[in-house]
Tab-separated table of C-alpha atoms and ligand atoms in Angstrom:
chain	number	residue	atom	x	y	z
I	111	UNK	CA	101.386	84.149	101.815
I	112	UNK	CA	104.521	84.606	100.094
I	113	UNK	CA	105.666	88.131	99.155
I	114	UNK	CA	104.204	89.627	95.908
I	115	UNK	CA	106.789	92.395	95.979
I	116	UNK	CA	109.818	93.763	97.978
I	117	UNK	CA	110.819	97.412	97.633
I	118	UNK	CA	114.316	97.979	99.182
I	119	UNK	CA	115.478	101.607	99.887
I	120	UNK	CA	114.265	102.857	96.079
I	121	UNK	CA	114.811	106.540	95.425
I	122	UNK	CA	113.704	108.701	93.009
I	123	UNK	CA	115.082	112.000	92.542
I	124	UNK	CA	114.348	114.502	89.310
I	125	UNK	CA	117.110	117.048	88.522
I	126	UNK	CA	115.676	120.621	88.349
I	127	UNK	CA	116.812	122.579	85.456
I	128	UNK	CA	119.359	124.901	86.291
I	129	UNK	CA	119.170	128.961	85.387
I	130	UNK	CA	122.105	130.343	83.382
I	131	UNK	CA	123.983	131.669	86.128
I	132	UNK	CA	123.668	128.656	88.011
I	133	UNK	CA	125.279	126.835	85.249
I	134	UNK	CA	128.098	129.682	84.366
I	135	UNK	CA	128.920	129.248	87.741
I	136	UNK	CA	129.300	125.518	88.121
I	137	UNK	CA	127.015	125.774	90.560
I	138	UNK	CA	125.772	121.893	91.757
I	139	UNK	CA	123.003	120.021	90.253
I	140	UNK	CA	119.709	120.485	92.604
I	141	UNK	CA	117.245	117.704	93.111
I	142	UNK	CA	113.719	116.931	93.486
I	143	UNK	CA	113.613	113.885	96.144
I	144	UNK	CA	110.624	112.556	95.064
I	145	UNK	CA	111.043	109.134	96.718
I	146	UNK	CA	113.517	109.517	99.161
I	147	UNK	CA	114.617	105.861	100.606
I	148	UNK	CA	111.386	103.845	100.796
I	149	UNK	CA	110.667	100.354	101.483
I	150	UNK	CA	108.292	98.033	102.263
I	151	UNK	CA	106.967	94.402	101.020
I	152	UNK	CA	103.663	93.676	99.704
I	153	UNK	CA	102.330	89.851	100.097
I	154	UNK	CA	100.268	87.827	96.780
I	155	UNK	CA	96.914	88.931	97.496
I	156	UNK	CA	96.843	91.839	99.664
I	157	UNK	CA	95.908	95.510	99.124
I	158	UNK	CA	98.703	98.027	100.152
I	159	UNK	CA	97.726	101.281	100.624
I	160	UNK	CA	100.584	104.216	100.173
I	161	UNK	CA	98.880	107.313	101.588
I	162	UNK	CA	99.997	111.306	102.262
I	163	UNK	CA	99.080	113.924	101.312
I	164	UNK	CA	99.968	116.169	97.651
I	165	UNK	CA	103.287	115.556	96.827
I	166	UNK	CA	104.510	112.899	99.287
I	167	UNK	CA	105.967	110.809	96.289
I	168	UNK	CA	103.283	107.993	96.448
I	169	UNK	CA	102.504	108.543	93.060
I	170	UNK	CA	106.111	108.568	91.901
I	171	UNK	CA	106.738	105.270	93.736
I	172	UNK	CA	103.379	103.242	92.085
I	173	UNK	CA	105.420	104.775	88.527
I	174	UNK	CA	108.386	103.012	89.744
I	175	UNK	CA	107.032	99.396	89.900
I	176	UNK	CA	105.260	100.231	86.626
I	177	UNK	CA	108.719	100.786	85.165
I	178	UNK	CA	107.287	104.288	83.867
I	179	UNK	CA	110.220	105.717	84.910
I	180	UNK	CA	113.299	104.524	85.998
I	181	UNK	CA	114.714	104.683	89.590
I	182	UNK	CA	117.652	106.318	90.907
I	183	UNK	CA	118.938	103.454	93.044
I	184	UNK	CA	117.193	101.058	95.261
I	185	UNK	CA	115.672	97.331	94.395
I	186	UNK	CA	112.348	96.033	94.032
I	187	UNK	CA	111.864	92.501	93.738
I	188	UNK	CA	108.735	91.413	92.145
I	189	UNK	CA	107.385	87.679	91.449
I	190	UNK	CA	105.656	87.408	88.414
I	191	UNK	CA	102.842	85.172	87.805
I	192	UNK	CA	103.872	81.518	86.614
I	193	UNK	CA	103.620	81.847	82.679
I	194	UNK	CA	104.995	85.110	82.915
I	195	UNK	CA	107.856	83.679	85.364
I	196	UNK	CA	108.149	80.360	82.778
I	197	UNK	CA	109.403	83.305	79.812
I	198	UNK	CA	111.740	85.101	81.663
I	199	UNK	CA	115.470	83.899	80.914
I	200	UNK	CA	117.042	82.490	84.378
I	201	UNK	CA	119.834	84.753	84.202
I	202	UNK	CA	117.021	88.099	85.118
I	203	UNK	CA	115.582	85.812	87.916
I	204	UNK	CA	116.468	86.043	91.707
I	205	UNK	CA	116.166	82.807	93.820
I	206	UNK	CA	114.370	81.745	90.530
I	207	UNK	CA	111.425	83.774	90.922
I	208	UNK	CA	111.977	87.669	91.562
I	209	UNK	CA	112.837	89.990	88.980
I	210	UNK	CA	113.934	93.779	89.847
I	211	UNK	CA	111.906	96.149	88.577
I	212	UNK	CA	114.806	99.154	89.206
I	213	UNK	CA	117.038	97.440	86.850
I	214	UNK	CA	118.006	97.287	83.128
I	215	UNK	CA	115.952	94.311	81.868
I	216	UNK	CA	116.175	93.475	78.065
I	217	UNK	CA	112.655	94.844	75.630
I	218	UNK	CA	111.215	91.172	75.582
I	219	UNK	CA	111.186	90.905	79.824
I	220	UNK	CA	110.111	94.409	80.109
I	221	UNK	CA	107.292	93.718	77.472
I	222	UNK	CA	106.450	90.719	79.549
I	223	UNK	CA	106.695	92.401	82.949
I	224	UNK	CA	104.371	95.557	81.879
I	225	UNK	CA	101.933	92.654	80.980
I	226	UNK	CA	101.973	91.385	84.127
I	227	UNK	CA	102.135	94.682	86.430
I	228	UNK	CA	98.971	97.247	85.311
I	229	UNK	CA	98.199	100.658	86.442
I	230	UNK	CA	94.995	102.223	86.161
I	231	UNK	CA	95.243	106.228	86.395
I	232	UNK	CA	93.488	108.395	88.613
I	233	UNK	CA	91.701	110.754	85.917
I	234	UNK	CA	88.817	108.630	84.304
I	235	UNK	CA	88.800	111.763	81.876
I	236	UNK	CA	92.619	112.600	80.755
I	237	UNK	CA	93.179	108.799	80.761
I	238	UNK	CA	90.627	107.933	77.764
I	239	UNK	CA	91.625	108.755	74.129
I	240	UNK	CA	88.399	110.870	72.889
I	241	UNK	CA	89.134	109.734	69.166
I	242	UNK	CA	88.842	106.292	69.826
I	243	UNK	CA	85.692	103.813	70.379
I	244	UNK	CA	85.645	101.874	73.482
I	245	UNK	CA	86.620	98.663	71.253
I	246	UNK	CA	89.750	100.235	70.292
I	247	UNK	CA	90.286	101.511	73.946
I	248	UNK	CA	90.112	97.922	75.056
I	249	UNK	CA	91.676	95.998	71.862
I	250	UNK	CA	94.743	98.372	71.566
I	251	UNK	CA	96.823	96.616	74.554
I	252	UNK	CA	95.945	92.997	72.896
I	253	UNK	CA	97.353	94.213	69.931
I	254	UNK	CA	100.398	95.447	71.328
I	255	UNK	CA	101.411	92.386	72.772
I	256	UNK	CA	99.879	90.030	70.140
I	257	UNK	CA	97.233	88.558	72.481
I	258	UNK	CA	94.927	86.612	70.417
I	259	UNK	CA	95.390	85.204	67.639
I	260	UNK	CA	92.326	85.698	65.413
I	261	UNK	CA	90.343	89.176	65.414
I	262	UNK	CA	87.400	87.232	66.977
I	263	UNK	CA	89.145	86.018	69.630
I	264	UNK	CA	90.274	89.613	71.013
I	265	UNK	CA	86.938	91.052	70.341
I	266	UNK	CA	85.828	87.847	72.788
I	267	UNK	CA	88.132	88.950	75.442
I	268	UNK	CA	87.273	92.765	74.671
I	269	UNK	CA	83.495	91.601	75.305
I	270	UNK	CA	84.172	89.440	78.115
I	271	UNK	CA	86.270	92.195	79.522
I	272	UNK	CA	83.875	94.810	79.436
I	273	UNK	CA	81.108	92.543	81.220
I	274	UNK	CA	83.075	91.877	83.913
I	275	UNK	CA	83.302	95.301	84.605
I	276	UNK	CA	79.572	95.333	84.301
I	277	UNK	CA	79.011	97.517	81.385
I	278	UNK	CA	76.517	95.716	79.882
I	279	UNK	CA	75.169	94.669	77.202
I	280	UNK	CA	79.280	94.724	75.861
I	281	UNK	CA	78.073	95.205	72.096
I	282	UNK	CA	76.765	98.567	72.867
I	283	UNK	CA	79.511	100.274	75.086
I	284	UNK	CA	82.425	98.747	72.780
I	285	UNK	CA	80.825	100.915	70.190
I	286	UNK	CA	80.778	104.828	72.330
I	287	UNK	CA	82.999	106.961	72.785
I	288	UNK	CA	84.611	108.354	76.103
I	289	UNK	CA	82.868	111.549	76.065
I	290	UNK	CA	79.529	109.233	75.793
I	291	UNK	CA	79.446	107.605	79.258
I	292	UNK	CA	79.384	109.052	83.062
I	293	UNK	CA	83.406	109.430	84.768
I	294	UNK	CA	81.761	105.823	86.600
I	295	UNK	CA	81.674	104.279	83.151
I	296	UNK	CA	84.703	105.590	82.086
I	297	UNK	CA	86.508	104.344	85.252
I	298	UNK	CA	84.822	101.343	84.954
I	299	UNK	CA	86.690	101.319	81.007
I	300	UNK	CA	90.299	102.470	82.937
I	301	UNK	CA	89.649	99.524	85.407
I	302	UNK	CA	88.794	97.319	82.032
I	303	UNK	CA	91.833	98.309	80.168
I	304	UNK	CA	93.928	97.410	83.144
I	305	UNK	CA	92.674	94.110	83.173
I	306	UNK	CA	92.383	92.900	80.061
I	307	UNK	CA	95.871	91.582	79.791
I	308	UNK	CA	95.188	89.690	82.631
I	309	UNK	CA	97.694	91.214	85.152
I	310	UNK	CA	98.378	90.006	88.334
I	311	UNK	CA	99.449	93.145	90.148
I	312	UNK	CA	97.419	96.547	89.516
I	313	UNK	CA	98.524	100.071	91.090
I	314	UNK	CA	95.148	101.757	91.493
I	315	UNK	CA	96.427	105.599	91.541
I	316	UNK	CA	93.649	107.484	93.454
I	317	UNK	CA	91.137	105.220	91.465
I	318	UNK	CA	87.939	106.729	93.154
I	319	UNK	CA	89.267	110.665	94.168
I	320	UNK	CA	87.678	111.755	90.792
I	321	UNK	CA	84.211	110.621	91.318
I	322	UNK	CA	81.113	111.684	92.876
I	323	UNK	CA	80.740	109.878	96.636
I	324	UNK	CA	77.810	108.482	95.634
I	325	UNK	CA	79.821	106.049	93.130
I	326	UNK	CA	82.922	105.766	94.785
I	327	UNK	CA	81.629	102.750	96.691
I	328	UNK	CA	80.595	101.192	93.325
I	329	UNK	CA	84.186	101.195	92.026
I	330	UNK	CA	85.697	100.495	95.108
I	331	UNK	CA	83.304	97.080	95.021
I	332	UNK	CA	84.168	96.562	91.710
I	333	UNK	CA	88.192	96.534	92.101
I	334	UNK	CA	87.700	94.184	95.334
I	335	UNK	CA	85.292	91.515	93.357
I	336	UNK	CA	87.661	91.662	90.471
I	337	UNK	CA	90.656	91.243	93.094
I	338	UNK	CA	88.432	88.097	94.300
I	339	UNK	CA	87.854	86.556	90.950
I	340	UNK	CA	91.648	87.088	89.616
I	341	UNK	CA	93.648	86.769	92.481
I	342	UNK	CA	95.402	90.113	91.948
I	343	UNK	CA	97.494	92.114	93.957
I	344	UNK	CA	97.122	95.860	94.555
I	345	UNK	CA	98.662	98.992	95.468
I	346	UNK	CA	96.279	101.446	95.564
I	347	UNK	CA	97.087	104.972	96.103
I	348	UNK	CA	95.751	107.351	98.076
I	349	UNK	CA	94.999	110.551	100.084
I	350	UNK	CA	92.081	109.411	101.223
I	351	UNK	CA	92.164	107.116	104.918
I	352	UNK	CA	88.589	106.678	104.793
I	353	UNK	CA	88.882	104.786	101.454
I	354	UNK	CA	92.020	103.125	102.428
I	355	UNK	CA	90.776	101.606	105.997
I	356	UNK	CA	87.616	100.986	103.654
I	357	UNK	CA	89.413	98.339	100.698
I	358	UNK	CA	93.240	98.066	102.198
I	359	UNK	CA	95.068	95.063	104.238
I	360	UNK	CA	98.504	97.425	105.156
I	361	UNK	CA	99.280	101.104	104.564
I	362	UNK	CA	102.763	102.962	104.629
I	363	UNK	CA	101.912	106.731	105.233
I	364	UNK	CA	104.565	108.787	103.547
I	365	UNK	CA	105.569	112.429	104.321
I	366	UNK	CA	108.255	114.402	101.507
I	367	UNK	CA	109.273	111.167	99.666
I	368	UNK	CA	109.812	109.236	102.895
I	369	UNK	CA	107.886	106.639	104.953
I	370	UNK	CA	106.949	107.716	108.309
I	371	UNK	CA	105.001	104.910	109.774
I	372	UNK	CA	103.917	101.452	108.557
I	373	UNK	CA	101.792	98.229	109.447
I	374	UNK	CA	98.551	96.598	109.305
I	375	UNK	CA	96.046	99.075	108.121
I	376	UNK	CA	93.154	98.408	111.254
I	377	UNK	CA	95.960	99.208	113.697
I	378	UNK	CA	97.872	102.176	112.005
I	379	UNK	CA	94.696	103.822	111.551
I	380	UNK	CA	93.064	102.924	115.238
I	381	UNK	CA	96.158	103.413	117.351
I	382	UNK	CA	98.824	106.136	114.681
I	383	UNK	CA	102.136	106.711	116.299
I	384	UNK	CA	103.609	109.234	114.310
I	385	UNK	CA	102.844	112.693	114.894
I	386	UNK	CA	102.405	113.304	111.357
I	387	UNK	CA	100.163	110.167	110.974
I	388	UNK	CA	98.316	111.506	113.820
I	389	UNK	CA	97.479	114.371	112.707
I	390	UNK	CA	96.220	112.756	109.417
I	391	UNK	CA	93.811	110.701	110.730
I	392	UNK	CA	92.704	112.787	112.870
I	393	UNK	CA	91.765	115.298	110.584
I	394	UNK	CA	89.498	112.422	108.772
I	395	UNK	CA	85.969	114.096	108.886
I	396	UNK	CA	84.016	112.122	111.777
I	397	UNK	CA	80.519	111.176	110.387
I	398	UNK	CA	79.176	111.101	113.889
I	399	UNK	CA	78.042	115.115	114.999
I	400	UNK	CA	78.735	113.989	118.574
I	401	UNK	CA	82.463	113.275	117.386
I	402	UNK	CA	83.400	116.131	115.573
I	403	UNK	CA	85.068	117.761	118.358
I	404	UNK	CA	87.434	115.379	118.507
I	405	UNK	CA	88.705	115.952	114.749
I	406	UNK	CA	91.758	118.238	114.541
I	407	UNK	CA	92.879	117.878	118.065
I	408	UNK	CA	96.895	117.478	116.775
I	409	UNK	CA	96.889	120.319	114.448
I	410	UNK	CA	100.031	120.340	112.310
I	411	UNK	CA	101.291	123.747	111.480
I	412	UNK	CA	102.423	125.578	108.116
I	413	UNK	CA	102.643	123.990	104.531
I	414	UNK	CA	104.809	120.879	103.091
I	415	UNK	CA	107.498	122.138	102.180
I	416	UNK	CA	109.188	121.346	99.070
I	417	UNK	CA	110.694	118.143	97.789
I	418	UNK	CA	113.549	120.191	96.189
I	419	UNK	CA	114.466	121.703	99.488
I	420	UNK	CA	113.861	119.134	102.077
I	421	UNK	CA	114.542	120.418	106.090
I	422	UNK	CA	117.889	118.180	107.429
I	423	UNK	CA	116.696	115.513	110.247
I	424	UNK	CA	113.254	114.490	110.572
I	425	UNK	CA	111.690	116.359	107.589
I	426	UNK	CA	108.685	116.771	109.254
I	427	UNK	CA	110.102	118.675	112.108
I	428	UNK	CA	109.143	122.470	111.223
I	429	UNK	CA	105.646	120.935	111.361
I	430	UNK	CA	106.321	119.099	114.388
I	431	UNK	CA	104.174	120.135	117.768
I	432	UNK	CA	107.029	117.458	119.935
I	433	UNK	CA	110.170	118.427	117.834
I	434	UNK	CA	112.932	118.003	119.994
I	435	UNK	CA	116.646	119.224	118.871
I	436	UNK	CA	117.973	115.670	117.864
I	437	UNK	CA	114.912	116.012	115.818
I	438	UNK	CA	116.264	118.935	113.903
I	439	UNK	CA	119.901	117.279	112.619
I	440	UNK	CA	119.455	113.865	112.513
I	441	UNK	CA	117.263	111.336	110.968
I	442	UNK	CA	115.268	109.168	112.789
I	443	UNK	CA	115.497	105.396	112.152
I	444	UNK	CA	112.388	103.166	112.004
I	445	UNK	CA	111.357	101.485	115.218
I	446	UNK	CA	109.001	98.549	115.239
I	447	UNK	CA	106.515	99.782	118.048
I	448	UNK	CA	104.791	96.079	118.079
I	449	UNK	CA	104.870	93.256	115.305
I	450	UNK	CA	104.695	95.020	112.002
I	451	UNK	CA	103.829	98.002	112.866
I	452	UNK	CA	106.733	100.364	112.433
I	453	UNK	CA	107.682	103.681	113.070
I	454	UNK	CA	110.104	106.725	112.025
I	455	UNK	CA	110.095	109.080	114.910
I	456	UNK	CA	112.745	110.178	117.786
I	457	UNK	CA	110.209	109.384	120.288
I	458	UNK	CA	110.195	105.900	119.490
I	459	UNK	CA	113.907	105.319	119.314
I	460	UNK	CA	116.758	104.817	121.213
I	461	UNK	CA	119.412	107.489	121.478
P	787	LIG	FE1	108.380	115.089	115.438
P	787	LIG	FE2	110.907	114.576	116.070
P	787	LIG	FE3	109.216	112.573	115.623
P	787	LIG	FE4	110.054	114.094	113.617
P	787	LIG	S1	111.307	112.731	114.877
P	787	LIG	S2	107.986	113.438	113.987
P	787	LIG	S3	110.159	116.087	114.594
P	787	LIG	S4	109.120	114.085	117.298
């Protein structure tokens, strides 16, 4: 497997509006650190899972390699499908087959690269314009990038689209409205619309976290026979472990824009190192009554605090039950605790 995408130390920060005063007396720009450093590579094929909790910036970084917004600084190399790769002048390649998302790339690559990298949003209710029939829903992105060159043929792939996602029969959901099917069917449309330009990497944010349990696995089925039938990639977003140890190959687990600990998802989530990661899982309700006791035994105290005003150090140490005073000025680097499994805590490294 040859890797899909490399993020290299990308950071995000958002400049907070300053008050009067602040500005009368040349007081320094302040910062939201959204994404604060962050890397990691994901392979053709897998599922990557960025988990934390509210505000961790794992949003903000599936945005990034959606080039909604731009980064701060930082790389991330992504390999485009072949004929997307094929239209993309040489001089915007890397090693002739990377392109980086983080920088300035001309209207006809980015057109081609927001082809070929999809997102499908969390809320299956905001995402959906009410004025428009499903058909339009599903035609608009065709039109936008001339797919199709007859009217029949994009009502084809609009059809063909819409059974795949198994809202059948196609004729009669193309013609309702949002506010006409259940938040499955209209996630089933978001999934739909994210497919029908036939990407080849998707960033599921929180695809599932609006729906009832009781359809979550449907979806979740869904986006891993679709994954199966088009070879996609995914980075699906999430605050949920169970659903990510349920659908993912890897997970990074971020904390305050950073990532705290890294690997293959089966031994992150069986054997966390982090105290922070710990605590996480550990607070993953236990299904089993005769294992409940064991839930919350790392309690992590207080509230994240916020991006704008990040602690120095480890920026999880006010939270911290082992902070130590290292832990309290200086960052800690990443350790690799066994192959691929990696780690950002003072316990684990070398001073
Ligand atoms: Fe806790 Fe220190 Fe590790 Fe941060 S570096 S998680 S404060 S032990």
């Amino acid at each position: 497997m040859q890797p899909k995408l490399l993020v290299e130390e990308a950071y995000k920060y958002f400049p907070l509006r300053r008050s009067l005063s602040e500005i009368l007396t040349f007081k320094a720009h302040r910062y939201v650190r959204a994404v604060d450093g962050v890397s990691f590579t994901i392979n053709e094929g897998e599922i990557y899972c960025l988990a934390g909790e509210s505000g961790c910036g794992k949003t903000t970084t599936g945005r990034l390699i959606v080039r909604l917004i731009d980064f701060t600084s930082g790389r991330a190399l992504y390999m485009p499908k072949k004929e997307v790769l094929s239209e993309i002048p040489p001089e915007f390649l890397i090693d002739g087959k990377y392109v980086n998302l983080a920088s300035d790339l001309p209207r006809h690559v980015d057109k081609l690269l927001r082809r070929d990298v999809q997102i499908i949003f969390q809320d299956p209710y905001g995402s959906l314009n009410p004025r428009m029939r499903i058909y339009d829903i599903l035609k608009e992105p065709l039109d936008i990038h001339g797919i199709g060159s007859t009217e029949d043929e994009r009502r084809e792939a609009v059809f063909r689209t819409l059974e795949e996602v198994k809202l059948t029969p196609p004729e009669e959901f193309a013609e309702r409205y949002p506010h006409m099917l259940s938040g499955g069917q209209r996630q089933r449309i978001a999934v739909a619309r994210a497919l029908i330009l036939n990407p080849s990497l998707v960033v599921a944010d929180e695809p599932v976290s609006m729906l009832d349990v009781s359809i979550r696995a449907e979806i979740l089925q869904l986006m891993l026979d679709l994954k199966a039938t088009r070879n996609l990639t995914y980075v699906f977003i999430t605050h949920d472990l169970a659903v990510a140890a349920y659908v993912c190959n890897n997970i990074a687990i971020m904390y305050l824009g950073k990532i705290v600990e890294k690997g293959p998802i089966d031994v992150v989530v069986n054997s966390p190192q982090h105290p922070y990661a710990k605590a996480l899982i550990a607070a993953v309700p236990e299904p089993d009554p005769r294992n409940r006791f064991k839930m919350r035994e790392l309690p992590i105290i207080g509230e994240i605090p916020s991006a704008a005003n990040i602690p120095p150090g480890c920026r999880f140490h006010p939270r911290c039950p082992y902070a130590m005073d290292v832990c309290r000025s200086e960052e800690p680097p990443e350790v690799e605790v066994e192959k691929g499994h990696k780690v950002s805590c003072w316990l684990y490294a070398k001073r």
